[in-house]
mmCIF file of N, CA and C in Angstrom:
data_model
loop_
_atom_site.group_PDB
_atom_site.id
_atom_site.type_symbol
_atom_site.label_atom_id
_atom_site.label_comp_id
_atom_site.label_asym_id
_atom_site.label_seq_id
_atom_site.Cartn_x
_atom_site.Cartn_y
_atom_site.Cartn_z
ATOM 1 N N CYS B 1 28.635 4.626 -10.640
ATOM 2 C CA CYS B 1 27.634 3.940 -9.850
ATOM 3 C C CYS B 1 27.191 4.866 -8.706
ATOM 4 N N LEU B 2 25.917 4.877 -8.454
ATOM 5 C CA LEU B 2 25.374 5.716 -7.380
ATOM 6 C C LEU B 2 25.622 5.067 -6.022
ATOM 7 N N ASN B 3 25.951 5.886 -5.036
ATOM 8 C CA ASN B 3 26.173 5.315 -3.702
ATOM 9 C C ASN B 3 24.837 4.896 -3.085
ATOM 10 N N PHE B 4 24.921 4.152 -2.014
ATOM 11 C CA PHE B 4 23.744 3.553 -1.380
ATOM 12 C C PHE B 4 22.708 4.599 -0.984
ATOM 13 N N ASN B 5 23.138 5.694 -0.367
ATOM 14 C CA ASN B 5 22.197 6.717 0.093
ATOM 15 C C ASN B 5 21.413 7.334 -1.058
ATOM 16 N N VAL B 6 22.051 7.559 -2.179
ATOM 17 C CA VAL B 6 21.365 8.124 -3.344
ATOM 18 C C VAL B 6 20.365 7.120 -3.905
ATOM 19 N N ARG B 7 20.763 5.869 -3.977
ATOM 20 C CA ARG B 7 19.834 4.829 -4.463
ATOM 21 C C ARG B 7 18.616 4.730 -3.552
ATOM 22 N N MET B 8 18.830 4.762 -2.241
ATOM 23 C CA MET B 8 17.715 4.675 -1.299
ATOM 24 C C MET B 8 16.797 5.887 -1.416
ATOM 25 N N PHE B 9 17.377 7.047 -1.679
ATOM 26 C CA PHE B 9 16.570 8.252 -1.875
ATOM 27 C C PHE B 9 15.583 8.046 -3.022
ATOM 28 N N TRP B 10 16.048 7.505 -4.143
ATOM 29 C CA TRP B 10 15.182 7.318 -5.311
ATOM 30 C C TRP B 10 14.144 6.227 -5.070
ATOM 31 N N ILE B 11 14.521 5.184 -4.348
ATOM 32 C CA ILE B 11 13.556 4.132 -4.013
ATOM 33 C C ILE B 11 12.460 4.691 -3.113
ATOM 34 N N ASN B 12 12.858 5.449 -2.092
ATOM 35 C CA ASN B 12 11.866 6.035 -1.182
ATOM 36 C C ASN B 12 10.970 7.035 -1.891
ATOM 37 N N ALA B 13 11.527 7.789 -2.829
ATOM 38 C CA ALA B 13 10.723 8.744 -3.597
ATOM 39 C C ALA B 13 9.684 8.002 -4.444
ATOM 40 N N TYR B 14 10.092 6.894 -5.074
ATOM 41 C CA TYR B 14 9.147 6.110 -5.878
ATOM 42 C C TYR B 14 8.046 5.529 -4.988
ATOM 43 N N GLN B 15 8.417 5.007 -3.832
ATOM 44 C CA GLN B 15 7.423 4.455 -2.915
ATOM 45 C C GLN B 15 6.404 5.528 -2.515
ATOM 46 N N SER B 16 6.888 6.714 -2.218
ATOM 47 C CA SER B 16 5.994 7.813 -1.823
ATOM 48 C C SER B 16 5.087 8.241 -2.963
ATOM 49 N N LEU B 17 5.636 8.308 -4.163
ATOM 50 C CA LEU B 17 4.837 8.661 -5.344
ATOM 51 C C LEU B 17 3.715 7.657 -5.545
ATOM 52 N N LEU B 18 4.045 6.383 -5.509
ATOM 53 C CA LEU B 18 3.036 5.350 -5.726
ATOM 54 C C LEU B 18 1.999 5.357 -4.599
ATOM 55 N N TRP B 19 2.440 5.561 -3.358
ATOM 56 C CA TRP B 19 1.503 5.610 -2.237
ATOM 57 C C TRP B 19 0.513 6.756 -2.438
ATOM 58 N N ASN B 20 1.001 7.915 -2.830
ATOM 59 C CA ASN B 20 0.115 9.060 -3.040
ATOM 60 C C ASN B 20 -0.873 8.816 -4.172
ATOM 61 N N LYS B 21 -0.419 8.180 -5.251
ATOM 62 C CA LYS B 21 -1.332 7.836 -6.352
ATOM 63 C C LYS B 21 -2.424 6.881 -5.859
ATOM 64 N N MET B 22 -2.037 5.872 -5.065
ATOM 65 C CA MET B 22 -3.005 4.893 -4.573
ATOM 66 C C MET B 22 -3.970 5.525 -3.569
ATOM 67 N N ALA B 23 -3.491 6.446 -2.748
ATOM 68 C CA ALA B 23 -4.377 7.129 -1.797
ATOM 69 C C ALA B 23 -5.431 7.936 -2.549
ATOM 70 N N SER B 24 -5.016 8.620 -3.608
ATOM 71 C CA SER B 24 -5.969 9.398 -4.416
ATOM 72 C C SER B 24 -6.984 8.480 -5.089
ATOM 73 N N LYS B 25 -6.499 7.378 -5.672
ATOM 74 C CA LYS B 25 -7.410 6.442 -6.345
ATOM 75 C C LYS B 25 -8.331 5.759 -5.352
ATOM 76 N N ARG B 26 -7.830 5.498 -4.152
ATOM 77 C CA ARG B 26 -8.664 4.869 -3.115
ATOM 78 C C ARG B 26 -9.871 5.746 -2.804
ATOM 79 N N LEU B 27 -9.642 7.040 -2.635
ATOM 80 C CA LEU B 27 -10.745 7.952 -2.332
ATOM 81 C C LEU B 27 -11.680 8.124 -3.517
ATOM 82 N N LEU B 28 -11.129 8.205 -4.728
ATOM 83 C CA LEU B 28 -11.962 8.378 -5.921
ATOM 84 C C LEU B 28 -12.824 7.153 -6.209
ATOM 85 N N LEU B 29 -12.233 5.967 -6.092
ATOM 86 C CA LEU B 29 -12.943 4.744 -6.469
ATOM 87 C C LEU B 29 -13.827 4.178 -5.360
ATOM 88 N N LEU B 30 -13.363 4.274 -4.120
ATOM 89 C CA LEU B 30 -14.061 3.589 -3.034
ATOM 90 C C LEU B 30 -14.688 4.534 -2.019
ATOM 91 N N GLY B 31 -14.491 5.829 -2.185
ATOM 92 C CA GLY B 31 -15.148 6.797 -1.326
ATOM 93 C C GLY B 31 -14.436 7.054 -0.015
ATOM 94 N N THR B 32 -15.153 7.734 0.876
ATOM 95 C CA THR B 32 -14.559 8.192 2.127
ATOM 96 C C THR B 32 -14.877 7.303 3.321
ATOM 97 N N GLY B 33 -15.400 6.140 3.056
ATOM 98 C CA GLY B 33 -15.636 5.174 4.133
ATOM 99 C C GLY B 33 -14.835 3.921 3.873
ATOM 100 N N PRO B 34 -14.719 3.060 4.881
ATOM 101 C CA PRO B 34 -14.008 1.801 4.665
ATOM 102 C C PRO B 34 -14.739 0.948 3.630
ATOM 103 N N ALA B 35 -13.983 0.162 2.885
ATOM 104 C CA ALA B 35 -14.559 -0.721 1.860
ATOM 105 C C ALA B 35 -14.055 -2.135 2.085
ATOM 106 N N ILE B 36 -14.843 -3.093 1.672
ATOM 107 C CA ILE B 36 -14.451 -4.491 1.807
ATOM 108 C C ILE B 36 -13.131 -4.701 1.062
ATOM 109 N N GLY B 37 -12.188 -5.340 1.742
ATOM 110 C CA GLY B 37 -10.870 -5.599 1.176
ATOM 111 C C GLY B 37 -9.811 -4.598 1.608
ATOM 112 N N ASP B 38 -10.242 -3.458 2.181
ATOM 113 C CA ASP B 38 -9.270 -2.495 2.706
ATOM 114 C C ASP B 38 -8.474 -3.130 3.841
ATOM 115 N N LEU B 39 -7.263 -2.649 4.028
ATOM 116 C CA LEU B 39 -6.484 -3.017 5.202
ATOM 117 C C LEU B 39 -6.755 -1.973 6.269
ATOM 118 N N TYR B 40 -6.833 -2.407 7.521
ATOM 119 C CA TYR B 40 -7.033 -1.450 8.605
ATOM 120 C C TYR B 40 -6.246 -1.892 9.831
ATOM 121 N N MET B 41 -5.942 -0.912 10.680
ATOM 122 C CA MET B 41 -5.248 -1.213 11.925
ATOM 123 C C MET B 41 -6.278 -1.371 13.021
ATOM 124 N N ASP B 42 -6.323 -2.560 13.578
ATOM 125 C CA ASP B 42 -7.244 -2.857 14.667
ATOM 126 C C ASP B 42 -6.835 -2.044 15.892
ATOM 127 N N SER B 43 -7.753 -1.254 16.407
ATOM 128 C CA SER B 43 -7.423 -0.365 17.526
ATOM 129 C C SER B 43 -7.133 -1.124 18.819
ATOM 130 N N ASP B 44 -7.626 -2.352 18.939
ATOM 131 C CA ASP B 44 -7.388 -3.130 20.154
ATOM 132 C C ASP B 44 -6.012 -3.788 20.164
ATOM 133 N N SER B 45 -5.583 -4.297 19.020
ATOM 134 C CA SER B 45 -4.338 -5.070 18.990
ATOM 135 C C SER B 45 -3.241 -4.430 18.140
ATOM 136 N N THR B 46 -3.525 -3.326 17.485
ATOM 137 C CA THR B 46 -2.620 -2.682 16.518
ATOM 138 C C THR B 46 -2.145 -3.663 15.441
ATOM 139 N N GLU B 47 -2.955 -4.652 15.172
ATOM 140 C CA GLU B 47 -2.689 -5.632 14.129
ATOM 141 C C GLU B 47 -3.352 -5.159 12.838
ATOM 142 N N ILE B 48 -2.716 -5.441 11.687
ATOM 143 C CA ILE B 48 -3.303 -5.094 10.395
ATOM 144 C C ILE B 48 -4.247 -6.216 9.979
ATOM 145 N N LYS B 49 -5.483 -5.844 9.692
ATOM 146 C CA LYS B 49 -6.514 -6.813 9.304
ATOM 147 C C LYS B 49 -7.189 -6.345 8.026
ATOM 148 N N VAL B 50 -8.061 -7.192 7.484
ATOM 149 C CA VAL B 50 -8.784 -6.889 6.249
ATOM 150 C C VAL B 50 -10.245 -6.613 6.587
ATOM 151 N N VAL B 51 -10.775 -5.547 6.019
ATOM 152 C CA VAL B 51 -12.192 -5.227 6.203
ATOM 153 C C VAL B 51 -13.022 -6.271 5.466
ATOM 154 N N SER B 52 -14.023 -6.810 6.161
ATOM 155 C CA SER B 52 -14.923 -7.800 5.573
ATOM 156 C C SER B 52 -16.368 -7.346 5.797
ATOM 157 N N GLU B 53 -17.292 -8.086 5.248
ATOM 158 C CA GLU B 53 -18.700 -7.751 5.437
ATOM 159 C C GLU B 53 -19.074 -7.770 6.917
ATOM 160 N N THR B 54 -18.472 -8.663 7.674
ATOM 161 C CA THR B 54 -18.840 -8.804 9.082
ATOM 162 C C THR B 54 -18.299 -7.679 9.961
ATOM 163 N N ASN B 55 -17.190 -7.043 9.577
ATOM 164 C CA ASN B 55 -16.639 -5.983 10.426
ATOM 165 C C ASN B 55 -16.698 -4.598 9.785
ATOM 166 N N LEU B 56 -17.327 -4.489 8.627
ATOM 167 C CA LEU B 56 -17.378 -3.225 7.893
ATOM 168 C C LEU B 56 -17.919 -2.074 8.741
ATOM 169 N N SER B 57 -18.968 -2.328 9.486
ATOM 170 C CA SER B 57 -19.583 -1.257 10.276
ATOM 171 C C SER B 57 -18.758 -0.883 11.512
ATOM 172 N N ASP B 58 -17.781 -1.698 11.874
ATOM 173 C CA ASP B 58 -16.955 -1.448 13.056
ATOM 174 C C ASP B 58 -15.661 -0.701 12.739
ATOM 175 N N VAL B 59 -15.366 -0.496 11.449
ATOM 176 C CA VAL B 59 -14.104 0.111 11.037
ATOM 177 C C VAL B 59 -14.361 1.525 10.536
ATOM 178 N N GLY B 60 -13.555 2.456 11.009
ATOM 179 C CA GLY B 60 -13.660 3.842 10.553
ATOM 180 C C GLY B 60 -12.576 4.149 9.527
ATOM 181 N N LEU B 61 -12.793 5.183 8.723
ATOM 182 C CA LEU B 61 -11.811 5.544 7.703
ATOM 183 C C LEU B 61 -10.446 5.855 8.317
ATOM 184 N N CYS B 62 -10.427 6.406 9.519
ATOM 185 C CA CYS B 62 -9.146 6.738 10.149
ATOM 186 C C CYS B 62 -8.329 5.494 10.503
ATOM 187 N N GLN B 63 -8.947 4.317 10.466
ATOM 188 C CA GLN B 63 -8.230 3.068 10.725
ATOM 189 C C GLN B 63 -7.678 2.445 9.440
ATOM 190 N N VAL B 64 -8.177 2.877 8.277
ATOM 191 C CA VAL B 64 -7.761 2.301 7.003
ATOM 192 C C VAL B 64 -6.321 2.710 6.711
ATOM 193 N N VAL B 65 -5.512 1.744 6.299
ATOM 194 C CA VAL B 65 -4.104 1.996 5.986
ATOM 195 C C VAL B 65 -3.794 1.539 4.567
ATOM 196 N N LEU B 66 -2.855 2.226 3.947
ATOM 197 C CA LEU B 66 -2.318 1.824 2.649
ATOM 198 C C LEU B 66 -0.834 1.556 2.839
ATOM 199 N N PRO B 67 -0.338 0.455 2.298
ATOM 200 C CA PRO B 67 1.070 0.144 2.497
ATOM 201 C C PRO B 67 1.981 0.914 1.544
ATOM 202 N N LEU B 68 3.208 1.154 1.998
ATOM 203 C CA LEU B 68 4.250 1.581 1.071
ATOM 204 C C LEU B 68 4.646 0.344 0.282
ATOM 205 N N PRO B 69 4.760 0.442 -1.033
ATOM 206 C CA PRO B 69 5.143 -0.745 -1.799
ATOM 207 C C PRO B 69 6.547 -1.190 -1.422
ATOM 208 N N GLY B 70 6.748 -2.497 -1.427
ATOM 209 C CA GLY B 70 8.060 -3.034 -1.096
ATOM 210 C C GLY B 70 8.043 -4.543 -1.087
ATOM 211 N N TYR B 71 9.133 -5.103 -0.608
ATOM 212 C CA TYR B 71 9.288 -6.552 -0.510
ATOM 213 C C TYR B 71 8.465 -7.069 0.658
ATOM 214 N N ASN B 72 7.757 -8.176 0.454
ATOM 215 C CA ASN B 72 6.999 -8.849 1.508
ATOM 216 C C ASN B 72 5.939 -7.931 2.128
ATOM 217 N N VAL B 73 5.179 -7.260 1.285
ATOM 218 C CA VAL B 73 4.155 -6.317 1.726
ATOM 219 C C VAL B 73 2.779 -6.885 1.391
ATOM 220 N N ARG B 74 1.851 -6.721 2.310
ATOM 221 C CA ARG B 74 0.470 -7.129 2.049
ATOM 222 C C ARG B 74 -0.273 -5.940 1.467
ATOM 223 N N TYR B 75 -0.955 -6.182 0.353
ATOM 224 C CA TYR B 75 -1.723 -5.142 -0.314
ATOM 225 C C TYR B 75 -3.208 -5.369 -0.065
ATOM 226 N N PRO B 76 -4.042 -4.336 -0.223
ATOM 227 C CA PRO B 76 -5.486 -4.506 -0.025
ATOM 228 C C PRO B 76 -6.061 -5.596 -0.935
ATOM 229 N N ASP B 77 -7.100 -6.239 -0.456
ATOM 230 C CA ASP B 77 -7.777 -7.301 -1.208
ATOM 231 C C ASP B 77 -8.968 -6.738 -1.972
ATOM 232 N N ASN B 78 -8.742 -5.643 -2.699
ATOM 233 C CA ASN B 78 -9.807 -5.035 -3.495
ATOM 234 C C ASN B 78 -9.175 -4.365 -4.717
ATOM 235 N N ALA B 79 -9.902 -3.495 -5.369
ATOM 236 C CA ALA B 79 -9.414 -2.856 -6.600
ATOM 237 C C ALA B 79 -8.113 -2.099 -6.375
ATOM 238 N N ILE B 80 -7.897 -1.578 -5.179
ATOM 239 C CA ILE B 80 -6.674 -0.818 -4.910
ATOM 240 C C ILE B 80 -5.474 -1.747 -4.902
ATOM 241 N N GLY B 81 -5.614 -2.927 -4.370
ATOM 242 C CA GLY B 81 -4.528 -3.915 -4.433
ATOM 243 C C GLY B 81 -4.187 -4.256 -5.867
ATOM 244 N N ASP B 82 -5.212 -4.382 -6.710
ATOM 245 C CA ASP B 82 -4.990 -4.646 -8.137
ATOM 246 C C ASP B 82 -4.270 -3.477 -8.806
ATOM 247 N N LEU B 83 -4.629 -2.256 -8.405
ATOM 248 C CA LEU B 83 -3.978 -1.076 -8.982
ATOM 249 C C LEU B 83 -2.517 -0.971 -8.566
ATOM 250 N N TYR B 84 -2.193 -1.357 -7.336
ATOM 251 C CA TYR B 84 -0.786 -1.425 -6.925
ATOM 252 C C TYR B 84 -0.021 -2.356 -7.865
ATOM 253 N N ALA B 85 -0.543 -3.569 -8.062
ATOM 254 C CA ALA B 85 0.126 -4.553 -8.910
ATOM 255 C C ALA B 85 0.270 -4.045 -10.337
ATOM 256 N N GLN B 86 -0.778 -3.434 -10.858
ATOM 257 C CA GLN B 86 -0.759 -2.900 -12.213
ATOM 258 C C GLN B 86 0.289 -1.789 -12.354
ATOM 259 N N ALA B 87 0.340 -0.882 -11.400
ATOM 260 C CA ALA B 87 1.296 0.230 -11.461
ATOM 261 C C ALA B 87 2.734 -0.276 -11.379
ATOM 262 N N LEU B 88 2.996 -1.231 -10.499
ATOM 263 C CA LEU B 88 4.343 -1.785 -10.384
ATOM 264 C C LEU B 88 4.758 -2.478 -11.676
ATOM 265 N N GLU B 89 3.826 -3.220 -12.270
ATOM 266 C CA GLU B 89 4.117 -3.907 -13.528
ATOM 267 C C GLU B 89 4.372 -2.907 -14.653
ATOM 268 N N GLU B 90 3.524 -1.885 -14.761
ATOM 269 C CA GLU B 90 3.689 -0.872 -15.810
ATOM 270 C C GLU B 90 5.023 -0.143 -15.684
ATOM 271 N N ASP B 91 5.468 0.077 -14.437
ATOM 272 C CA ASP B 91 6.723 0.765 -14.198
ATOM 273 C C ASP B 91 7.928 -0.167 -14.272
ATOM 274 N N GLY B 92 7.655 -1.462 -14.418
ATOM 275 C CA GLY B 92 8.758 -2.437 -14.484
ATOM 276 C C GLY B 92 9.487 -2.596 -13.162
ATOM 277 N N VAL B 93 8.750 -2.423 -12.058
ATOM 278 C CA VAL B 93 9.361 -2.489 -10.736
ATOM 279 C C VAL B 93 9.017 -3.819 -10.070
ATOM 280 N N LYS B 94 10.049 -4.475 -9.561
ATOM 281 C CA LYS B 94 9.883 -5.685 -8.767
ATOM 282 C C LYS B 94 10.712 -5.495 -7.516
ATOM 283 N N PHE B 95 10.068 -5.604 -6.360
ATOM 284 C CA PHE B 95 10.792 -5.533 -5.103
ATOM 285 C C PHE B 95 11.270 -6.943 -4.770
ATOM 286 N N VAL B 96 12.581 -7.118 -4.806
ATOM 287 C CA VAL B 96 13.189 -8.431 -4.591
ATOM 288 C C VAL B 96 14.157 -8.332 -3.431
ATOM 289 N N ARG B 97 14.088 -9.276 -2.547
ATOM 290 C CA ARG B 97 14.990 -9.293 -1.401
ATOM 291 C C ARG B 97 16.434 -9.501 -1.866
ATOM 292 N N ASP B 98 17.332 -8.743 -1.280
ATOM 293 C CA ASP B 98 18.775 -8.855 -1.545
ATOM 294 C C ASP B 98 19.127 -8.602 -3.007
ATOM 295 N N ALA B 99 18.380 -7.736 -3.680
ATOM 296 C CA ALA B 99 18.664 -7.447 -5.090
ATOM 297 C C ALA B 99 19.757 -6.406 -5.207
#
């Protein structure tokens, strides 16, 4: 059986791999500007919010964030969120609390 540190290393590596794939797909599919459904960090409150039609012009690409996949994580409300779900399903990965 692998010790805890080794298991965490592989989990973190998978999270990083998936994040990098999603970052590449985000730029390819949605371009270099914010898109409706993206998650962004509000510069006033440092709160994570969703880009909508009403705030699209107020959000810059440098505010757009992509989550590391994990338990209790909010994913974008657009094609990238769907791609996260698809990739996790294809890989047979489920993030479950206390697993």
